[in-house]
Tab-separated table of C-alpha atoms in Angstrom:
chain	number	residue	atom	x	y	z
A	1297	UNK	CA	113.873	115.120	32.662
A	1298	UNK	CA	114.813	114.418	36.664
A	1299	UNK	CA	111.848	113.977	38.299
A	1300	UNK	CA	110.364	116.420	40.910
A	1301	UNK	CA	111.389	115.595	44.140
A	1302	UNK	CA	108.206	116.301	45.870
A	1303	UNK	CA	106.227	113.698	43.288
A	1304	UNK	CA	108.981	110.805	43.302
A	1305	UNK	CA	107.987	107.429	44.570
A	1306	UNK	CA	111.033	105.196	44.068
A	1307	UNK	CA	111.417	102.883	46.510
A	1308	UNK	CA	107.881	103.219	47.881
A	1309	UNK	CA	105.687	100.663	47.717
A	1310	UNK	CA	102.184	100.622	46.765
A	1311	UNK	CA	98.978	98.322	46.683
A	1312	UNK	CA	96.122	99.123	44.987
A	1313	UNK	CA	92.800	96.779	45.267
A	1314	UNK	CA	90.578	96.117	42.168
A	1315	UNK	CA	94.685	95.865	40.464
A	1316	UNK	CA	93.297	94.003	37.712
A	1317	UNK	CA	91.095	96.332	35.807
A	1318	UNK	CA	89.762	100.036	35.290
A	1319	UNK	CA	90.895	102.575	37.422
A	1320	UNK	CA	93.252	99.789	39.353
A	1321	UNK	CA	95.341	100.055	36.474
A	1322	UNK	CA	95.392	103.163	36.175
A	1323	UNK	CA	96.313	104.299	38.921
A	1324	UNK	CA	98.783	101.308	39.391
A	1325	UNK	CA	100.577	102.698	36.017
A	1326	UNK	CA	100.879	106.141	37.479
A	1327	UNK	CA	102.509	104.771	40.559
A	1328	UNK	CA	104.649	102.958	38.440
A	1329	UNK	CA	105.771	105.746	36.661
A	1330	UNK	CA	106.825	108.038	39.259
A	1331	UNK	CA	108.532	105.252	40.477
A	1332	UNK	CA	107.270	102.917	42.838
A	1333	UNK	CA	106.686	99.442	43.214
A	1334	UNK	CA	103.366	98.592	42.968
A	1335	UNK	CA	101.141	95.554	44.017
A	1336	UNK	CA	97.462	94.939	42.080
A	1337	UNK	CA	95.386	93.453	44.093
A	1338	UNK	CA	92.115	91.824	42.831
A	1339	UNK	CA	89.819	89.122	43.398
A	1340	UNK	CA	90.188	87.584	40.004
A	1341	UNK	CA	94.356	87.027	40.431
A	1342	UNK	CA	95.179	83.200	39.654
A	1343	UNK	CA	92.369	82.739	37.071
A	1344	UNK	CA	92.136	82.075	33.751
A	1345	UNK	CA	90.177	83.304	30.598
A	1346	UNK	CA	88.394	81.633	28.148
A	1347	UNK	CA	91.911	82.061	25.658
A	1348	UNK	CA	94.004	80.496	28.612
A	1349	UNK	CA	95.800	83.430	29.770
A	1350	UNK	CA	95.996	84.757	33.704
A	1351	UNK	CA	93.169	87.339	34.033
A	1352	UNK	CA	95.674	89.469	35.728
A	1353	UNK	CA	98.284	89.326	32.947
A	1354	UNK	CA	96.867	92.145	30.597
A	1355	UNK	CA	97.132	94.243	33.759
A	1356	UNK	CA	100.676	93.381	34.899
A	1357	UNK	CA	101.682	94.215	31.237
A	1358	UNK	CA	99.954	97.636	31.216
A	1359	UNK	CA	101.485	98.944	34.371
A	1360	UNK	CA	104.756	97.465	33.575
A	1361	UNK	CA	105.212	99.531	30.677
A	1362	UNK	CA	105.073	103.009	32.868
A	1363	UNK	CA	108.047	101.645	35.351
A	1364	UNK	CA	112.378	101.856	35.102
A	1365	UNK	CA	113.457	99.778	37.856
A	1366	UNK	CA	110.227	99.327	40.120
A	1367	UNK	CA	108.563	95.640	40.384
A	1368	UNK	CA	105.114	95.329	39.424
A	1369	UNK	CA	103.485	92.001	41.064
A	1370	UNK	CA	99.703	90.875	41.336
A	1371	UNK	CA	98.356	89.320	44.420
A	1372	UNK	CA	94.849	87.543	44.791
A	1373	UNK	CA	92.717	89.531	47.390
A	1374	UNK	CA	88.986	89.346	47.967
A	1375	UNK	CA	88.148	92.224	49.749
A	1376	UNK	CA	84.724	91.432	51.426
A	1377	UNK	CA	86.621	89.352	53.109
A	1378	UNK	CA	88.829	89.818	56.376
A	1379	UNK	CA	91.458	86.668	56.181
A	1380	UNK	CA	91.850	87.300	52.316
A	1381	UNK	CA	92.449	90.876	53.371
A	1382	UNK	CA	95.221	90.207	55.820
A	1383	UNK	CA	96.866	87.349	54.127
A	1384	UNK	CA	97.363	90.061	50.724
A	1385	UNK	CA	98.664	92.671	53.343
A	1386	UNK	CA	101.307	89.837	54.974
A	1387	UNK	CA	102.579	88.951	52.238
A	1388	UNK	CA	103.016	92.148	50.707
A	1389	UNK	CA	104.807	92.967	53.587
A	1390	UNK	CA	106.840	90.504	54.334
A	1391	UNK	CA	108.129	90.818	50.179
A	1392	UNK	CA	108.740	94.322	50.261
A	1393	UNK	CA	108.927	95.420	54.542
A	1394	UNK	CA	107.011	97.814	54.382
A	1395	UNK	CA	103.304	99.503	52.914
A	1396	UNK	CA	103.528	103.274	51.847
A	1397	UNK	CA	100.852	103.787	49.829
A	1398	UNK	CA	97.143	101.818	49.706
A	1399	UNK	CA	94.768	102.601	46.938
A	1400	UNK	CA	91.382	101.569	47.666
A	1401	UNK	CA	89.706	101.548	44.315
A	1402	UNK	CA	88.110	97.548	44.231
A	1403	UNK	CA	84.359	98.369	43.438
A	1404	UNK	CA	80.773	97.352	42.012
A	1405	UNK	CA	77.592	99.269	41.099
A	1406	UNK	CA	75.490	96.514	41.282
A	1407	UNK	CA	72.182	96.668	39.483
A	1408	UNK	CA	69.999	99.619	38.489
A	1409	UNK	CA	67.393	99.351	40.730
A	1410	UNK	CA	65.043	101.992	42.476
A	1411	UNK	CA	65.055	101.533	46.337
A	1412	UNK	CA	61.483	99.641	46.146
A	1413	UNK	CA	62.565	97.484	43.712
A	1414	UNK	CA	65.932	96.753	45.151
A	1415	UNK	CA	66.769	93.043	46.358
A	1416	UNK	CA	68.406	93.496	49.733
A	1417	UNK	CA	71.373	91.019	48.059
A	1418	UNK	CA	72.146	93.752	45.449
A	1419	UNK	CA	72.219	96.263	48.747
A	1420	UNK	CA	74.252	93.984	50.792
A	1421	UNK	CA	77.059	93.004	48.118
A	1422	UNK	CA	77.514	96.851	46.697
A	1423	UNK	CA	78.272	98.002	50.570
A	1424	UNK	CA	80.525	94.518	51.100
A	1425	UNK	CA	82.384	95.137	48.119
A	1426	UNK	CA	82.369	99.215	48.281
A	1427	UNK	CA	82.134	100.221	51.823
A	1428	UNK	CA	82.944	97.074	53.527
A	1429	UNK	CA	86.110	96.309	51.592
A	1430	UNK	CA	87.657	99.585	51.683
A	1431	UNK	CA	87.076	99.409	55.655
A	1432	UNK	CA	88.865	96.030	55.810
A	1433	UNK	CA	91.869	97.211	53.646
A	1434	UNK	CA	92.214	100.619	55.500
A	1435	UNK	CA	92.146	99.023	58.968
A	1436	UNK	CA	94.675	95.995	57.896
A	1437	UNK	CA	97.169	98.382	56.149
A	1438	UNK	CA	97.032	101.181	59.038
A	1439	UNK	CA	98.472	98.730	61.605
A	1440	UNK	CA	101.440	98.255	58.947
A	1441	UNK	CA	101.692	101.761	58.659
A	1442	UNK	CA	101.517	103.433	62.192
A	1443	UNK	CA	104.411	100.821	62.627
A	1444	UNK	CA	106.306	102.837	60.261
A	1445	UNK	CA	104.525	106.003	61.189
A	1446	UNK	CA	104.624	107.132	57.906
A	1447	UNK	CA	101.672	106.174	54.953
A	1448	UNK	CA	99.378	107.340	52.329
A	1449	UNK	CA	95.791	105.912	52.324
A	1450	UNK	CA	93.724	107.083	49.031
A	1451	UNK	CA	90.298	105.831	48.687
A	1452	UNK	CA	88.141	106.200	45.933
A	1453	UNK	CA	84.662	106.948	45.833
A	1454	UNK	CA	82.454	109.079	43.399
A	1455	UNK	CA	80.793	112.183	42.577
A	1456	UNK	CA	77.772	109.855	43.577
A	1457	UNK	CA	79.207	110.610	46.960
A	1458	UNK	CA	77.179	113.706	46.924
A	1459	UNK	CA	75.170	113.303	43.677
A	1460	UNK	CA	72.642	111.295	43.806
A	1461	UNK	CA	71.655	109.107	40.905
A	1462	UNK	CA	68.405	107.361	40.054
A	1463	UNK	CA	68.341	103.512	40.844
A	1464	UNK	CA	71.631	103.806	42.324
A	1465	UNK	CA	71.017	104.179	45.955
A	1466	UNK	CA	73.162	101.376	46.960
A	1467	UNK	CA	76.474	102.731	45.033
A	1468	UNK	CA	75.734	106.341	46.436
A	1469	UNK	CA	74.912	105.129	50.341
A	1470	UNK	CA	78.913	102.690	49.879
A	1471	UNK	CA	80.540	105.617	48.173
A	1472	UNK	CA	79.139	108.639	50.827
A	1473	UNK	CA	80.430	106.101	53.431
A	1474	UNK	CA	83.990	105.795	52.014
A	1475	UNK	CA	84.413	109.595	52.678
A	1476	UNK	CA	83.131	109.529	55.922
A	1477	UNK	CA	85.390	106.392	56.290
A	1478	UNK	CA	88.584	108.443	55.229
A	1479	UNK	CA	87.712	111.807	56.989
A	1480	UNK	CA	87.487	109.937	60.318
A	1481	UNK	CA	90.788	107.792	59.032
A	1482	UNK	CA	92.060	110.928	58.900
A	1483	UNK	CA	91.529	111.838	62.387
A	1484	UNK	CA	92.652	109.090	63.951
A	1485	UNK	CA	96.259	108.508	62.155
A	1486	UNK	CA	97.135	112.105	61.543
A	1487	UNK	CA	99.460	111.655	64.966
A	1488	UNK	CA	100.947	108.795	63.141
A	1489	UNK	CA	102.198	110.907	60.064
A	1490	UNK	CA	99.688	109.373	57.884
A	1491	UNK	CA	97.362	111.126	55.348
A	1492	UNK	CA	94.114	109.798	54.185
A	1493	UNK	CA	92.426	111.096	51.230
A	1494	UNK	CA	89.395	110.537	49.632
A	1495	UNK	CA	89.076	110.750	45.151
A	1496	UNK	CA	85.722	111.110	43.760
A	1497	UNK	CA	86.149	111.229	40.094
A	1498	UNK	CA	82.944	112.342	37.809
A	1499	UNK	CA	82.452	110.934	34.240
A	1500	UNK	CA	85.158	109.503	32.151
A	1501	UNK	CA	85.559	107.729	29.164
A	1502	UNK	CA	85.564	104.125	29.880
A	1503	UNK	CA	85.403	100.779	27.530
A	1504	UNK	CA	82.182	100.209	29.378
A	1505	UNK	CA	80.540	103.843	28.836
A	1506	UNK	CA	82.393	104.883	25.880
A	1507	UNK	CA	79.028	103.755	23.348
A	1508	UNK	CA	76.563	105.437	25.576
A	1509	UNK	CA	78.686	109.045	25.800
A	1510	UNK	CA	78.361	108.350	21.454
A	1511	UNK	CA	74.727	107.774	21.489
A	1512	UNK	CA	72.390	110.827	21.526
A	1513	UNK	CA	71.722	110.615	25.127
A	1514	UNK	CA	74.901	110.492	26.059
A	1515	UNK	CA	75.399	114.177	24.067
A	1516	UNK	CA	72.544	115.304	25.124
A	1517	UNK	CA	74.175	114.428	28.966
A	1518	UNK	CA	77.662	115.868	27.771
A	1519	UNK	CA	75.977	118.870	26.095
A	1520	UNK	CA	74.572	119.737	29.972
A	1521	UNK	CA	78.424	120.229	31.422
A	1522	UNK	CA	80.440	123.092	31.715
A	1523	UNK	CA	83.504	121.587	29.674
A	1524	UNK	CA	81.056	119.824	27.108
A	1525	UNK	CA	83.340	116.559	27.637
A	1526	UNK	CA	83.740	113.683	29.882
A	1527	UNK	CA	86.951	113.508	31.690
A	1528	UNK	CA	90.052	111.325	29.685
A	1529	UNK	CA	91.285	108.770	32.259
A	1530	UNK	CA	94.779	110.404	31.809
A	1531	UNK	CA	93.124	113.288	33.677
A	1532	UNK	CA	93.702	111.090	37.262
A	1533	UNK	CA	97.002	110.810	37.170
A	1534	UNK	CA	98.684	113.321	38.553
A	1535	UNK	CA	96.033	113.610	41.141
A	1536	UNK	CA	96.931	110.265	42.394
A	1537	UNK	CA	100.696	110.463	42.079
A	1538	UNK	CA	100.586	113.876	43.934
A	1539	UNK	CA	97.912	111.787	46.659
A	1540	UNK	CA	100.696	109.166	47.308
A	1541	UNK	CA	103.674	111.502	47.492
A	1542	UNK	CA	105.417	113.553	49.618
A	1543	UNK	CA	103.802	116.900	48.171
A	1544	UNK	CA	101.004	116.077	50.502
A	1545	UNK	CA	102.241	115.710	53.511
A	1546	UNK	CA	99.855	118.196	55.150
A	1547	UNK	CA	96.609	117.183	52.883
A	1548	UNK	CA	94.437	114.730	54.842
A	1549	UNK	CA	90.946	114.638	55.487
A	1550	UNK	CA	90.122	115.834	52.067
A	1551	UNK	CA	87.534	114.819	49.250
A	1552	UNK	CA	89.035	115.581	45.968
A	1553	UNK	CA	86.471	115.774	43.272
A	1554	UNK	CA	87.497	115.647	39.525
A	1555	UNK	CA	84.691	116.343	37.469
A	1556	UNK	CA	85.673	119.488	35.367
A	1557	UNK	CA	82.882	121.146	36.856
A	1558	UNK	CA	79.993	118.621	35.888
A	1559	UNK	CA	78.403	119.249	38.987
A	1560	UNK	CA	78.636	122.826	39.399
């Protein structure tokens, strides 16, 4: 079937951070799919597991399999810090010319602490990593993109944005802050034809939560939401795809929250 118009993204090019793993790849595979070339950035590009293979392998393979003619590369990025930042944004640029779409999604939730018990190290590397990082990556890519005066910046944050959750004051505080971050982003590069968007997804199945949604107090959690489910991660993809294409053009500013209606 010929793709929409509206949703296509051949020939765009998109980097998303935290490439190598969860929602990185993801959304990289989505990107992929409706046809763009797509960059996964992570901090753990270039090393090696304990069988030997590039920790960044299992992702390129993944998002591979959702493209027709689009590259799919990996590039190592730490995003807490500045000159890692801008050296992954050169040379993405000067492979491809050009940035059109940034996906923000690197991120930690450090330990489960309440706020007294909370070493200020856990406080300062979840807002580095969360708050921090997306800042750095935002304000690097922007400059390539109000050069082209064209871009889509999607960051993601969390129903913690607004929710908060018990010994996780440090992941709430970074992710309320990343759509702040965007709204002002917003703001300021709306002259420049660029959108910014913020995605706060609820609770999904993950390999890392899938045994506690199984476990009685996970149904007992599930059995509290309107749609008596967690979300499937194929749920976020054609929020992101529509996020990075031309479809919205005149959607900026905005916090998208997919949650089927856990926090009603």
């Amino acid at each position: 079937m010929e793709k929409l118009k509206m949703f296509d993204l051949s020939g765009k090019v998109a980097l998303v951070t935290g490439g190598a793993s969860g929602l990185g790849i993801l959304f990289g595979g989505a990107l992929a799919e409706a046809g763009a070339n797509v960059v996964l950035a992570d901090i753990v590009v270039g090393t090696k597991k304990n069988d030997g293979t590039l920790s960044e392998q299992a992702a390129l393979d993944e998002v591979s399999k959702f493209t027709d003619h689009g590259r799919v590369q990996a590039i190592k990025c730490n995003v807490t810090d500045l000159a890692s930042v801008e050296s992954a944004v050169e040379s993405v640029e000067n492979e491809f010319g050009k940035i059109d779409i940034l996906v923000n999604s690197a991120g930690i939730f450090g330990d489960n602490k309440r706020v007294w018990e909370m070493p200020p190290e856990n406080w300062d590397k979840v807002l580095a990593v969360d708050l921090k990082g997306t800042f750095l990556c935002c304000q690097s890519v922007a400059k390539v993109m109000i050069e082209k005066k064209a871009g889509k910046i999607i960051n993601i944050a969390s129903a913690s944005s607004f929710k908060p959750l018990v010994g996780m004051a440090a992941y709430s505080a970074a992710k309320a802050g990343v759509v702040m971050l965007t709204k002002t982003l917003a703001l300021e590069l709306a002259r420049y034809n660029i959108q910014a968007n913020t995605l706060s997804p609820g609770y999904f199945i993950t390999p890392l939560n899938k045994d506690f949604f199984d476990s009685e107090a996970g149904k007992k959690m599930i059995s509290l939401w309107p749609p008596r489910r967690p979300g499937n991660l194929d749920e976020l993809r054609g929020i992101i795809i529509y996020l990075a294409s031309p479809a919205s053009s005149y959607t900026t500013g905005t916090e998208i929250v997919i949650d089927g209606g856990q926090w009603l």
